[in-house]
Backbone as numpy.savetxt, mean C-alpha at the origin, in Angstrom:
# Nx Ny Nz CAx CAy CAz Cx Cy Cz
12.77 -9.69 -27.82 11.96 -10.49 -26.83 11.14 -10.40 -27.32
9.22 -10.27 -27.03 8.20 -10.27 -27.24 7.57 -9.34 -27.13
6.67 -8.26 -26.40 6.25 -7.34 -25.21 4.46 -7.35 -25.00
4.10 -8.26 -24.55 2.68 -7.93 -24.43 1.72 -6.80 -23.32
0.81 -5.47 -24.18 0.67 -5.16 -22.58 -0.78 -5.61 -22.81
-1.65 -5.47 -21.78 -2.46 -5.44 -21.24 -3.44 -4.59 -20.66
-3.78 -3.63 -21.20 -4.40 -2.78 -21.04 -5.39 -2.52 -20.43
-4.96 -1.09 -19.33 -6.56 -1.15 -18.57 -7.60 -0.04 -19.71
-8.61 -0.76 -19.66 -9.59 -0.08 -20.53 -9.41 1.36 -20.11
-9.61 1.69 -19.67 -10.07 3.54 -18.99 -8.26 4.57 -19.95
-8.51 4.94 -20.93 -7.83 5.10 -21.36 -6.40 6.69 -20.87
-6.78 7.01 -19.79 -6.52 8.63 -19.41 -5.59 7.44 -18.61
-6.07 6.58 -17.83 -5.85 6.13 -16.73 -4.31 5.47 -17.88
-4.36 4.91 -18.82 -3.04 3.81 -18.27 -2.67 4.94 -19.79
-2.73 6.02 -19.77 -1.26 7.29 -20.31 -0.78 7.40 -18.97
-0.93 7.00 -17.82 -0.29 8.05 -16.69 0.69 6.88 -16.08
0.27 5.27 -16.69 1.59 4.29 -16.31 2.64 4.64 -17.82
1.67 4.52 -18.99 2.95 3.89 -20.21 2.39 5.71 -21.27
3.42 6.97 -20.80 3.47 7.94 -21.73 4.43 7.97 -22.37
4.55 8.59 -23.22 5.89 8.80 -25.34 6.80 8.02 -24.01
7.75 8.42 -22.98 8.88 7.99 -23.36 7.86 6.55 -21.64
7.97 6.04 -21.72 8.15 5.03 -21.67 7.14 4.22 -21.87
6.64 4.67 -23.30 6.90 3.41 -24.75 8.24 3.07 -24.91
8.52 4.21 -25.04 9.56 4.40 -26.23 11.26 3.68 -25.12
10.84 3.68 -24.61 11.81 3.16 -24.06 11.29 1.01 -23.99
10.45 1.19 -24.06 10.24 -0.12 -23.94 9.70 -0.76 -25.42
10.27 -0.09 -26.07 9.61 -0.74 -27.90 12.06 -0.60 -27.84
12.12 0.10 -26.84 13.81 -0.35 -27.17 14.66 -1.91 -26.73
13.29 -2.56 -26.00 13.85 -3.84 -25.19 13.30 -4.98 -26.42
12.41 -4.45 -27.50 11.75 -5.14 -28.01 11.10 -4.68 -28.68
9.93 -6.20 -29.06 7.96 -6.19 -30.24 7.37 -6.20 -28.73
7.02 -4.91 -29.36 5.95 -4.31 -27.95 4.14 -5.11 -28.68
3.06 -5.66 -28.37 1.84 -5.10 -28.63 1.25 -4.98 -28.21
-0.04 -4.17 -27.97 -1.63 -3.93 -27.10 -2.68 -4.03 -27.19
-3.17 -4.37 -25.84 -4.83 -4.83 -26.18 -5.22 -4.86 -25.40
-6.41 -4.64 -24.99 -7.63 -4.40 -23.74 -7.70 -6.15 -23.77
-7.90 -7.17 -23.08 -7.93 -8.91 -23.51 -8.70 -9.16 -22.73
-10.01 -9.47 -22.96 -10.82 -10.33 -22.13 -10.28 -11.43 -20.72
-10.15 -11.97 -19.98 -9.14 -13.77 -19.64 -9.40 -14.39 -21.05
-10.11 -14.98 -21.05 -9.71 -15.99 -21.59 -8.90 -15.20 -23.65
-8.66 -13.93 -23.75 -8.37 -13.87 -24.86 -7.23 -13.29 -24.22
-6.37 -12.54 -22.92 -5.60 -12.91 -22.67 -4.30 -14.32 -22.97
-5.82 -15.16 -22.17 -4.85 -16.51 -21.95 -4.11 -16.76 -23.77
-4.87 -16.75 -24.59 -5.18 -16.93 -26.02 -4.02 -16.03 -26.82
-3.13 -15.09 -26.18 -3.29 -13.65 -26.90 -1.08 -14.65 -26.64
-0.95 -14.92 -25.22 0.34 -15.56 -24.19 0.98 -16.88 -25.24
1.19 -17.25 -25.67 1.85 -17.57 -26.68 3.10 -17.42 -27.09
4.68 -18.25 -27.72 4.35 -16.81 -28.03 5.93 -15.22 -27.11
4.94 -15.33 -25.64 5.33 -14.10 -24.78 5.97 -14.14 -24.59
7.41 -13.60 -24.41 8.30 -13.66 -23.19 7.89 -12.48 -21.84
7.56 -11.85 -22.54 6.76 -10.88 -20.74 5.92 -9.53 -21.25
4.84 -10.55 -19.95 3.98 -9.36 -19.81 3.51 -8.30 -19.17
3.17 -7.35 -19.70 3.31 -5.85 -18.04 1.08 -5.91 -18.24
1.44 -5.45 -17.38 -0.51 -5.47 -17.12 -0.36 -4.54 -16.46
-1.61 -3.83 -15.15 -2.21 -2.99 -14.03 -2.81 -3.73 -13.29
-3.92 -3.21 -12.71 -5.04 -3.37 -12.52 -6.35 -4.20 -13.18
-6.16 -5.88 -12.62 -7.77 -5.95 -13.00 -6.63 -6.85 -13.97
-5.47 -6.79 -14.28 -4.75 -8.38 -14.62 -5.63 -9.22 -14.29
-6.20 -10.64 -15.23 -6.13 -11.85 -14.01 -5.21 -12.71 -13.39
-5.81 -13.50 -12.25 -5.18 -14.16 -11.76 -4.04 -15.29 -12.82
-3.06 -15.75 -12.61 -2.10 -15.97 -12.93 -2.22 -17.25 -13.01
-3.17 -18.29 -13.40 -3.35 -19.57 -12.26 -3.24 -20.40 -14.44
-2.81 -22.04 -13.00 -2.38 -23.26 -14.18 -4.05 -22.74 -15.64
-4.63 -22.06 -15.86 -5.44 -22.35 -17.03 -4.18 -21.38 -17.86
-4.15 -19.46 -17.32 -3.78 -18.92 -17.89 -3.10 -18.54 -18.51
-1.94 -19.92 -17.97 -0.41 -19.96 -17.78 -0.56 -20.91 -19.42
-1.32 -21.85 -19.00 -1.48 -23.52 -19.87 -0.65 -22.94 -21.14
-1.38 -21.60 -21.61 -0.16 -22.33 -23.08 1.22 -20.70 -23.84
1.30 -20.75 -22.27 3.05 -20.09 -22.73 3.49 -20.72 -22.38
4.00 -20.14 -23.71 5.17 -20.79 -23.37 6.82 -20.67 -23.00
6.62 -19.45 -23.54 8.25 -18.84 -23.85 7.98 -17.75 -22.34
6.89 -17.63 -21.74 6.74 -15.57 -20.64 8.13 -16.37 -19.85
8.43 -15.22 -19.13 9.52 -14.70 -18.07 9.47 -13.82 -17.43
8.63 -13.40 -17.61 8.32 -12.18 -16.63 7.04 -11.34 -16.96
6.92 -11.04 -15.73 4.87 -9.86 -15.49 5.57 -9.24 -14.94
5.71 -7.67 -16.11 5.69 -7.05 -14.78 4.23 -6.01 -14.73
3.86 -5.41 -13.17 2.32 -5.72 -13.12 3.07 -4.16 -12.98
1.66 -3.39 -12.85 2.14 -1.85 -12.88 1.25 -1.27 -11.15
0.23 -2.02 -11.15 0.30 -2.52 -9.63 1.20 -2.24 -8.65
0.29 -2.45 -7.78 1.06 -3.04 -5.74 0.77 -3.64 -5.28
0.53 -4.43 -4.98 -0.07 -6.05 -4.19 -0.38 -7.12 -5.58
1.24 -8.18 -5.65 0.37 -9.31 -5.85 -0.02 -9.69 -5.73
-1.09 -10.03 -4.94 -2.07 -10.93 -3.52 -2.37 -11.61 -5.06
-3.54 -11.49 -5.33 -4.15 -11.68 -6.08 -4.03 -12.17 -7.70
-2.76 -11.94 -8.17 -2.62 -12.63 -9.96 -1.50 -13.74 -9.23
-0.52 -13.04 -8.36 0.87 -15.33 -8.55 0.10 -15.59 -7.97
0.79 -16.83 -8.09 -0.02 -17.23 -7.81 0.84 -18.84 -7.72
1.97 -20.50 -7.62 2.50 -21.11 -7.42 2.28 -21.54 -8.80
2.06 -21.85 -9.48 2.17 -21.74 -10.92 2.76 -20.81 -11.22
3.24 -19.29 -11.02 4.02 -18.97 -11.78 5.78 -19.14 -11.33
5.08 -19.64 -9.80 6.47 -20.04 -8.76 7.30 -21.00 -9.56
6.27 -21.67 -9.81 6.90 -23.57 -10.22 7.67 -23.02 -11.89
6.98 -22.17 -12.33 7.40 -22.53 -13.72 8.13 -21.61 -13.17
8.72 -20.64 -12.61 9.93 -20.01 -12.81 9.71 -18.62 -13.70
8.69 -17.58 -13.27 8.13 -16.63 -14.12 8.64 -15.69 -12.84
9.84 -14.67 -13.88 9.85 -13.55 -12.73 8.03 -13.37 -12.35
8.52 -12.82 -11.01 7.06 -11.60 -11.23 7.02 -10.21 -10.49
7.66 -8.76 -10.64 7.44 -7.77 -10.30 6.31 -6.77 -10.74
6.56 -5.72 -9.94 5.57 -5.38 -9.31 5.95 -3.81 -8.44
5.25 -2.42 -8.84 5.76 -1.76 -8.52 5.41 -1.32 -6.19
5.43 -2.53 -6.42 5.78 -2.03 -4.31 6.14 -1.54 -3.84
7.76 -1.44 -4.32 8.68 -0.93 -3.61 8.16 1.16 -3.53
7.99 1.40 -4.84 7.27 3.19 -5.55 6.80 3.43 -4.55
5.78 2.64 -5.07 3.84 2.39 -4.08 3.81 2.97 -2.83
5.38 1.99 -2.51 4.85 1.97 -0.66 5.75 3.21 -0.32
6.91 3.39 -0.80 7.85 4.81 0.06 6.66 5.88 -0.45
5.84 6.80 -1.81 4.79 7.33 -1.39 3.58 7.39 -0.64
3.15 5.42 -0.14 2.27 5.43 0.59 2.71 6.74 2.33
3.99 5.28 2.86 5.19 6.74 3.71 4.88 8.07 3.97
4.94 8.20 2.89 4.78 10.21 2.73 3.63 10.35 3.08
2.79 10.25 2.46 1.55 10.49 3.17 0.96 10.57 4.31
1.99 8.86 5.27 1.59 8.96 5.74 2.29 10.35 7.00
2.76 10.36 6.46 3.43 11.92 7.64 2.94 13.07 7.74
2.56 12.61 6.41 1.66 14.44 5.86 -0.12 14.09 6.51
-0.48 12.67 6.88 -1.25 12.60 7.22 -1.05 12.77 8.91
-0.23 12.42 9.36 0.17 12.50 10.17 -0.16 14.66 11.59
1.09 14.59 10.94 1.13 16.08 10.57 0.18 16.84 10.71
-0.72 16.39 9.53 -2.24 17.78 9.12 -3.39 17.04 11.35
-2.87 16.17 10.88 -3.66 15.79 12.06 -3.30 16.46 13.98
-1.89 15.73 14.45 -1.90 15.86 15.12 -1.42 18.01 14.82
-1.35 18.62 13.64 -1.57 20.14 14.51 -2.54 21.06 13.80
-3.63 19.88 14.37 -5.13 20.67 14.12 -5.94 21.58 12.76
-5.10 20.90 11.89 -4.30 21.79 10.32 -6.35 21.61 9.78
-6.98 20.92 10.04 -7.86 20.97 9.36 -9.07 22.05 10.23
-9.29 22.29 11.20 -10.44 22.04 12.46 -9.85 24.11 11.86
-8.38 24.14 12.09 -7.95 25.75 11.23 -7.98 26.54 10.18
-7.95 25.17 9.18 -7.69 25.79 7.76 -9.04 26.50 7.25
-10.10 25.64 8.28 -12.00 25.94 7.54 -12.75 26.26 9.56
-11.85 26.70 9.89 -12.28 27.76 10.53 -11.66 29.46 10.05
-10.69 29.44 9.26 -10.14 30.37 9.48 -10.87 30.82 7.83
-11.96 29.74 6.72 -12.26 29.73 5.27 -13.49 29.91 5.78
-14.05 30.11 7.46 -15.71 30.68 7.37 -15.28 31.94 8.95
-14.48 31.87 9.08 -14.81 33.19 10.67 -13.45 34.53 10.35
-12.44 34.43 8.90 -11.25 34.87 8.26 -10.13 34.95 9.27
-10.24 34.52 10.53 -9.30 34.45 11.22 -9.56 32.89 12.28
-9.00 32.10 12.90 -8.79 30.72 12.90 -8.70 31.38 15.71
-9.31 30.56 16.01 -8.68 31.20 17.32 -7.59 29.85 17.50
-6.71 30.03 18.78 -5.56 28.69 18.76 -6.32 27.90 19.32
-5.43 26.81 18.41 -5.39 25.54 19.42 -4.42 25.26 19.80
-4.23 23.81 20.69 -2.89 23.92 20.17 -3.10 22.73 19.84
-1.78 22.43 19.71 -1.44 21.66 18.59 -0.22 20.22 19.17
0.41 19.81 18.38 1.65 18.58 19.05 1.90 18.33 17.50
3.29 18.02 17.70 4.30 17.23 16.59 4.52 15.86 16.16
5.50 15.61 15.66 6.05 14.15 15.73 7.38 14.20 16.77
8.49 14.85 16.27 9.75 14.74 16.80 9.82 14.09 19.05
10.12 12.65 18.86 10.43 12.84 20.47 8.75 12.39 20.64
8.19 12.38 20.10 6.72 10.83 20.67 6.96 10.00 20.25
6.21 8.70 20.77 6.56 7.12 21.15 5.73 7.40 19.03
5.52 5.98 18.50 4.32 6.15 17.25 4.84 4.08 17.19
3.71 3.79 17.07 3.35 2.64 16.94 3.53 1.40 15.56
3.86 1.03 15.32 3.94 1.34 14.08 3.53 -0.17 13.71
2.33 -0.69 12.89 1.80 -2.55 12.79 2.38 -3.11 11.53
2.67 -3.73 12.03 2.64 -4.42 10.12 4.55 -3.95 9.99
5.14 -4.20 9.27 6.05 -4.76 8.93 6.96 -5.13 6.95
5.64 -4.88 6.33 6.21 -4.49 5.19 6.93 -3.75 4.48
6.51 -2.87 3.50 8.02 -2.09 3.37 7.62 -0.90 3.57
6.10 -1.03 3.00 4.99 1.57 3.80 5.67 1.34 5.27
6.04 0.43 5.75 5.63 0.32 7.87 7.93 0.43 6.96
8.10 0.14 6.52 9.94 -0.31 5.98 10.08 1.88 5.78
9.27 1.68 5.23 10.32 3.17 4.17 9.62 4.07 5.57
8.01 4.19 6.13 8.10 5.17 7.40 8.87 5.03 8.47
9.35 3.95 9.32 10.48 4.22 9.87 12.09 4.49 9.94
12.32 4.32 8.34 13.71 5.29 7.91 12.85 6.77 8.73
12.09 7.33 7.26 11.89 8.93 7.52 11.41 9.62 8.67
10.72 8.24 9.72 9.91 8.92 11.15 12.22 9.69 11.74
12.80 8.80 11.27 14.27 9.17 12.62 14.73 9.67 11.77
13.96 10.98 11.65 14.77 12.98 11.18 13.55 13.20 12.16
13.08 12.33 13.12 11.46 13.62 13.85 12.29 12.52 15.65
13.21 11.58 15.60 14.05 11.56 16.40 13.09 10.76 17.70
11.84 9.87 16.93 11.49 9.08 17.52 11.22 8.55 18.13
10.77 7.38 19.39 10.78 6.18 19.11 9.72 5.41 18.55
10.10 4.35 18.39 9.39 3.23 17.21 9.44 2.42 18.47
7.65 1.54 17.91 7.48 0.57 17.99 7.01 -0.24 17.21
8.00 -0.90 17.02 6.62 -1.50 14.99 6.68 -3.96 16.13
5.28 -3.60 15.58 4.86 -5.15 15.91 4.31 -5.91 15.27
5.30 -7.44 14.67 5.12 -8.05 13.33 6.50 -8.80 13.79
6.29 -10.03 13.51 6.24 -11.23 12.97 7.63 -11.23 12.37
7.83 -10.05 11.45 8.85 -9.96 10.12 9.69 -9.18 10.95
10.22 -8.79 12.12 10.76 -7.31 12.88 11.73 -9.00 13.18
12.52 -8.17 12.75 13.75 -9.89 13.76 14.82 -8.73 14.24
15.59 -9.11 14.90 16.85 -9.26 16.34 17.36 -8.25 14.71
17.98 -8.31 14.41 19.23 -7.54 13.69 18.40 -6.30 12.99
17.31 -6.30 12.66 16.76 -4.59 12.87 16.54 -4.06 12.94
16.69 -4.58 14.42 16.58 -3.22 14.89 17.20 -1.57 14.74
18.44 -1.60 14.76 19.35 -0.74 14.12 19.98 -0.33 13.05
19.45 -1.10 12.04 18.63 0.30 11.01 16.82 0.88 10.32
16.60 -0.19 11.73 15.67 1.34 11.83 15.10 1.67 12.83
16.05 1.74 13.78 15.82 2.48 14.90 14.73 2.28 15.25
14.05 1.23 15.78 12.93 0.76 16.77 12.56 -0.72 17.38
11.74 -0.80 17.63 12.28 -1.74 18.93 10.68 -2.51 18.61
10.87 -4.55 19.06 9.83 -4.95 18.78 8.59 -5.83 19.74
7.60 -4.86 19.80 6.75 -4.66 20.84 6.12 -6.47 20.42
4.79 -6.44 21.87 3.87 -6.73 20.84 2.00 -5.81 20.69
0.84 -6.44 20.74 0.34 -5.37 19.97 -0.25 -4.37 21.28
-0.22 -5.05 23.15 -0.76 -4.21 24.21 0.30 -3.48 24.33
1.69 -4.05 24.41 3.16 -3.09 24.68 2.30 -1.71 23.94
1.75 -1.93 22.43 2.24 -1.27 21.73 0.32 -0.15 21.69
0.19 -0.08 21.23 -1.34 0.35 21.84 -0.87 1.14 23.34
-0.58 0.27 24.90 0.08 2.02 25.33 0.35 2.76 25.69
1.60 2.30 24.70 2.94 3.35 25.48 2.79 4.25 23.55
1.88 4.35 22.57 1.96 4.95 21.37 1.16 6.17 21.58
1.81 6.95 21.45 1.34 8.41 21.27 0.38 8.35 19.65
1.61 7.71 18.62 0.14 7.93 17.69 0.66 6.28 17.14
-0.71 5.81 17.17 0.01 4.31 16.10 -0.87 4.64 15.07
-0.08 3.89 13.87 0.31 4.29 12.34 -0.34 1.83 12.02
-0.99 1.67 10.97 -1.77 0.74 10.85 -0.79 0.45 9.38
0.15 -0.53 8.73 0.49 -1.48 7.67 0.42 -2.34 7.49
-0.34 -3.10 8.05 0.08 -4.32 7.80 -1.62 -5.08 6.54
-1.24 -6.05 5.65 -2.01 -6.55 4.93 -3.50 -6.96 5.06
-4.87 -7.03 4.49 -5.48 -7.57 4.38 -5.89 -8.87 4.16
-5.59 -9.88 5.21 -5.56 -10.94 5.43 -7.07 -11.51 6.04
-7.30 -13.07 5.45 -8.55 -13.99 6.85 -8.22 -13.27 7.69
-6.99 -13.61 8.23 -6.60 -13.72 9.95 -6.26 -11.71 10.12
-6.31 -10.69 10.01 -6.42 -9.75 10.01 -7.63 -8.74 10.31
-9.20 -9.85 9.07 -10.32 -9.16 8.68 -10.83 -8.61 10.71
-10.94 -7.62 11.33 -11.77 -6.90 12.00 -10.63 -7.17 13.32
-8.79 -6.98 13.31 -8.19 -8.15 13.94 -8.24 -6.26 15.30
-8.71 -4.82 15.10 -8.40 -4.31 16.05 -10.32 -3.85 16.30
-10.05 -3.24 17.43 -11.54 -3.25 17.65 -11.30 -2.98 19.53
-12.38 -3.08 19.85 -12.19 -2.13 21.33 -11.26 -2.61 22.73
-10.59 -3.78 22.69 -10.16 -4.60 23.28 -8.31 -3.38 23.24
-8.33 -2.82 21.82 -6.89 -2.36 21.77 -7.40 -0.68 21.67
-8.67 0.24 20.87 -8.39 1.14 21.07 -8.45 1.90 22.42
-9.19 0.65 23.47 -9.32 1.11 24.50 -7.90 1.26 25.51
-6.87 0.19 25.29 -5.58 0.67 25.58 -4.60 1.61 24.90
-4.76 2.85 24.79 -4.90 3.84 23.96 -4.34 5.00 25.53
-3.81 5.35 24.69 -3.47 7.14 25.79 -4.56 7.75 25.55
-4.98 8.70 26.65 -5.94 9.91 26.68 -4.97 10.23 25.21
-5.52 10.92 24.30 -5.48 11.42 22.99 -4.47 11.21 22.19
-4.45 10.19 22.01 -3.43 9.62 21.03 -4.21 9.69 19.20
-3.80 9.59 18.97 -3.46 8.92 17.58 -3.57 8.26 16.96
-4.99 7.58 16.19 -5.35 6.05 15.73 -5.04 6.22 13.85
-3.24 6.10 13.30 -3.51 6.83 11.44 -4.04 5.20 10.81
-4.86 5.37 9.48 -5.49 3.66 8.92 -4.86 4.73 7.70
-4.19 4.28 7.01 -3.46 4.25 5.33 -3.48 2.50 4.96
-3.96 1.40 5.24 -3.72 0.39 5.17 -5.27 -0.28 4.38
-6.15 -1.22 4.95 -7.68 -1.66 4.48 -8.76 -1.04 5.46
-9.64 -1.18 5.11 -10.72 -0.02 6.15 -10.91 -1.26 7.41
-10.90 -2.69 6.82 -11.77 -3.44 7.31 -10.72 -4.51 7.80
-9.61 -4.04 8.74 -9.27 -4.35 9.31 -9.16 -4.09 11.13
-10.25 -2.58 10.90 -10.27 -2.29 12.30 -12.22 -3.12 12.16
-12.31 -2.10 13.29 -13.80 -2.43 14.05 -14.33 -1.04 14.09
-15.12 -0.40 12.24 -15.33 1.09 13.13 -15.85 1.73 13.72
-17.06 0.49 14.49 -17.99 1.24 15.11 -17.33 0.96 16.78
-15.96 0.48 16.53 -14.79 0.76 17.86 -14.90 1.88 18.52
-13.62 1.97 17.46 -12.98 3.19 17.17 -14.38 4.36 17.12
-15.17 4.61 16.56 -15.99 5.33 16.65 -16.76 6.00 17.44
-16.77 4.55 18.51 -17.08 4.82 20.90 -15.91 5.89 21.39
-14.94 4.67 20.74 -13.74 5.55 21.66 -13.45 6.93 21.68
-13.52 7.42 20.26 -13.89 8.90 19.52 -14.79 9.56 20.61
-15.62 8.99 19.89 -15.95 9.88 20.44 -16.31 10.58 21.87
-16.04 9.11 22.47 -16.03 9.66 24.21 -14.58 10.53 24.29
-13.90 10.68 22.93 -12.74 11.63 23.68 -12.47 11.29 24.10
-11.86 10.46 23.69 -10.24 9.26 24.17 -8.98 9.08 23.93
-9.62 9.12 22.56 -8.56 9.31 21.27 -8.95 10.23 19.49
-8.35 10.22 18.92 -8.21 10.73 17.52 -7.57 10.28 16.78
-8.32 10.46 15.47 -8.22 9.73 14.45 -8.41 9.80 13.49
-7.27 9.56 12.01 -7.60 10.40 10.54 -7.46 8.61 9.83
-8.40 9.08 9.12 -8.86 7.13 8.24 -8.56 7.67 6.71
-7.71 6.60 5.86 -8.30 7.25 3.94 -8.45 6.31 4.18
-9.07 4.95 4.44 -9.55 3.57 3.85 -10.79 4.08 4.89
-12.06 3.16 5.03 -12.72 2.09 4.45 -13.41 0.82 4.38
-14.15 0.63 5.25 -15.20 -0.91 5.06 -15.14 -1.15 3.90
-16.21 0.34 3.88 -16.73 0.54 2.67 -16.50 1.60 1.71
-16.26 1.35 0.69 -16.73 3.24 -0.77 -17.11 3.03 -1.31
-17.13 4.12 -1.15 -17.60 5.04 -0.31 -18.03 5.45 0.10
-17.73 6.01 1.36 -18.19 6.21 3.18 -19.38 6.49 2.51
-20.42 5.18 3.54 -21.31 5.82 3.77 -21.93 7.07 4.44
-23.38 7.45 3.45 -23.53 8.84 4.29 -24.13 8.74 5.93
-24.82 7.34 6.49 -25.18 7.62 6.81 -23.98 6.68 7.99
-22.07 6.88 7.59 -21.87 6.12 8.87 -20.87 5.98 9.88
-21.27 5.25 11.47 -21.16 5.56 12.45 -19.38 6.87 12.04
-18.92 6.74 10.89 -17.36 7.38 11.32 -17.81 8.33 10.58
-19.49 9.51 10.75 -19.46 10.64 10.30 -19.55 11.21 11.24
-19.83 12.88 11.47 -20.50 13.52 11.99 -19.35 13.49 13.65
-17.95 13.77 13.71 -17.33 13.02 14.40 -16.24 14.20 15.04
-15.49 15.14 15.27 -14.70 15.66 15.31 -13.33 15.42 16.13
-13.60 14.73 16.40 -12.27 14.19 16.61 -11.54 13.07 15.87
-12.45 12.51 14.76 -12.13 11.62 13.11 -11.64 12.64 12.25
-11.34 12.78 11.59 -11.11 13.52 10.23 -10.86 11.77 9.55
-11.82 12.31 7.87 -11.99 11.31 6.92 -11.75 12.29 5.44
-11.32 10.88 4.88 -10.38 11.40 3.75 -10.77 10.23 2.41
-10.94 10.59 1.60 -11.37 9.88 0.11 -9.83 8.64 -0.03
-9.73 8.08 0.03 -8.67 6.55 -0.10 -6.99 7.41 -1.40
-7.24 8.59 -0.57 -5.54 9.41 -1.34 -4.75 9.01 -0.36
-4.02 8.87 0.68 -2.83 8.19 1.33 -2.56 7.82 0.29
-2.34 6.69 -1.44 -2.22 5.75 -1.99 -0.40 6.48 -2.65
-0.96 6.31 -4.37 0.71 6.87 -4.58 0.55 7.92 -5.18
0.87 8.67 -5.33 0.05 10.07 -5.69 0.06 9.81 -7.53
-0.02 10.63 -8.48 -0.29 10.39 -9.58 1.22 10.54 -10.15
2.20 11.03 -9.88 3.56 11.38 -10.09 4.11 10.00 -10.06
3.92 8.70 -9.76 5.20 7.40 -9.60 4.17 6.84 -10.95
3.31 6.75 -10.88 3.38 5.94 -11.61 4.02 6.19 -13.31
4.28 6.22 -13.68 5.94 6.67 -14.63 6.80 6.17 -14.29
6.75 7.07 -13.34 8.53 6.37 -12.62 8.72 4.43 -12.14
7.43 4.06 -11.68 6.83 2.75 -11.69 7.29 1.94 -12.61
6.65 2.26 -13.97 6.63 1.11 -15.64 8.43 1.33 -15.86
8.71 2.51 -15.71 10.08 2.10 -15.71 11.34 1.40 -15.43
10.88 2.37 -13.57 11.45 1.37 -12.67 11.28 -0.31 -13.20
9.96 -0.74 -13.46 10.37 -2.59 -14.51 11.06 -2.30 -15.39
10.68 -1.04 -16.40 11.63 -1.79 -17.61 13.51 -2.07 -17.41
13.73 -1.22 -16.15 15.27 -1.19 -16.21 15.52 -3.08 -15.34
14.39 -2.76 -15.28 14.37 -5.05 -14.51 14.57 -5.34 -15.65
14.34 -4.76 -16.58 13.89 -5.72 -17.72 15.43 -6.03 -18.07
15.10 -4.76 -18.77 16.81 -4.37 -19.48 18.02 -5.25 -18.64
17.86 -5.48 -17.41 18.70 -5.70 -16.40 18.50 -7.65 -16.55
17.55 -8.25 -16.61 17.57 -9.70 -17.32 17.65 -9.55 -18.70
17.82 -8.74 -19.66 18.55 -9.41 -20.87 19.02 -9.12 -21.08
20.51 -8.46 -20.20 22.21 -8.28 -19.56 22.56 -9.35 -19.01
21.56 -9.80 -17.91 21.85 -11.61 -17.14 21.84 -12.39 -17.65
20.87 -12.23 -17.81 19.45 -13.79 -17.38 19.43 -13.86 -16.38
19.40 -15.06 -15.87 18.80 -15.25 -14.88 19.67 -15.73 -12.84
21.04 -14.45 -13.25 21.35 -14.17 -12.37 21.48 -13.13 -12.60
20.14 -11.89 -12.96 20.65 -10.88 -12.99 19.53 -10.65 -11.02
19.28 -9.65 -10.61 19.29 -8.61 -9.44 18.16 -8.05 -9.38
16.51 -8.50 -10.38 15.89 -7.41 -9.75 15.59 -6.92 -8.62
15.48 -5.45 -8.61 15.21 -4.96 -7.40 13.58 -4.58 -7.60
12.07 -4.74 -8.47 10.95 -5.23 -8.16 10.72 -6.70 -7.73
10.71 -7.42 -8.48 10.33 -9.01 -7.90 9.76 -9.03 -6.94
8.59 -9.65 -6.90 8.02 -10.10 -5.38 7.37 -11.55 -5.37
8.17 -12.13 -4.22 9.06 -13.32 -4.59 7.77 -14.03 -4.08
7.44 -15.50 -4.46 6.02 -16.69 -4.05 6.25 -15.98 -2.44
6.87 -16.01 -1.78 6.59 -16.31 -0.69 5.66 -14.90 0.22
6.41 -14.05 -0.73 5.86 -12.51 0.14 4.72 -11.68 0.19
4.25 -12.45 -2.45 3.16 -12.21 -2.41 1.97 -12.50 -0.93
1.67 -14.33 -0.93 0.82 -14.37 -0.53 0.20 -13.79 0.90
1.71 -12.92 1.42 1.08 -11.80 2.28 0.17 -10.22 1.94
1.08 -10.60 0.70 0.53 -9.47 0.72 -1.80 -8.44 0.96
-1.62 -7.36 1.00 -3.32 -7.38 0.58 -3.94 -7.89 -0.32
-5.42 -8.63 -0.29 -5.69 -9.11 -1.17 -7.58 -8.04 -1.18
-8.36 -9.05 -2.18 -9.21 -7.66 -2.05 -10.14 -8.24 -1.44
-10.91 -7.82 -0.45 -11.80 -7.73 0.44 -12.96 -8.89 0.02
-13.11 -8.52 -0.88 -14.41 -9.65 -1.97 -13.73 -10.81 -1.58
-12.70 -11.30 -1.78 -11.89 -12.10 -1.07 -11.41 -13.40 0.15
-11.71 -12.49 1.11 -11.57 -12.56 2.66 -12.21 -13.23 3.15
-12.29 -14.21 3.57 -13.51 -15.23 4.34 -13.43 -14.10 5.39
-14.93 -13.71 5.84 -16.11 -13.07 6.63 -15.96 -13.78 7.98
């Protein structure tokens, strides 16, 4: 088995994915080569390769890139979304595309719970005032239990989040064409439209992918429907919302928000989102925690071993089908605005 690793140029980041443990596991699967390649160099290196490992910055696997990939059976992508890498050519050639999407999604769902608790308990204000004055005064606080929580989207993160919320005995509303009647019992959730979700939820959390049809999807119309003092959470992508409309609703004292992602990052100092006590700003830290990276690569290696044992009959836990990949988040630069 010939295995090629397309390295990230930053060695410190590379080591978080390909630890000594990971490399030992990988070398037990076959002959491993590594390199930091340009697009053309990677294309020219693919002949004779059975498995390609790559991460952020892996080029799009189009017809040209795969023109000489005569033995390629599997691509193991240590990132999450493969919308930028996956193509019809990959599917047509029968190449299995794997990614860390599941483990990353679980970690983001975990972070979303943390953000909701942070905002509901007004912890930022309490912590800051305790640091500044020695002891913070009493502030009303809320929790999650028994609340109505609206989830926009029903991808991997939303599914994990819905399962986690079961412990809090919430009423969960889900707005997504992907949510089916048979999902109701498993996720203890109800399907609804956007109007109902925004009008009835105490907490709205966004988990849609960024696509042409979701750019600026949520604006004044929906923020205006939210309950007084309801919480809006965004750990998805900044450009899905209209930031000016959210800022207006928050400054009016109608709603609160905790935002992990923004239309422009780093967030400009003159952003309309700054300086509002009803908005908590987090510098895009809701994604997977650092400790997950090694586990992602190990999970991909487990699938590789399953494939080596069972061939095309193998059930690969981390495989991303073409249809699913088409609906994953794309880079903002490649969205039609």
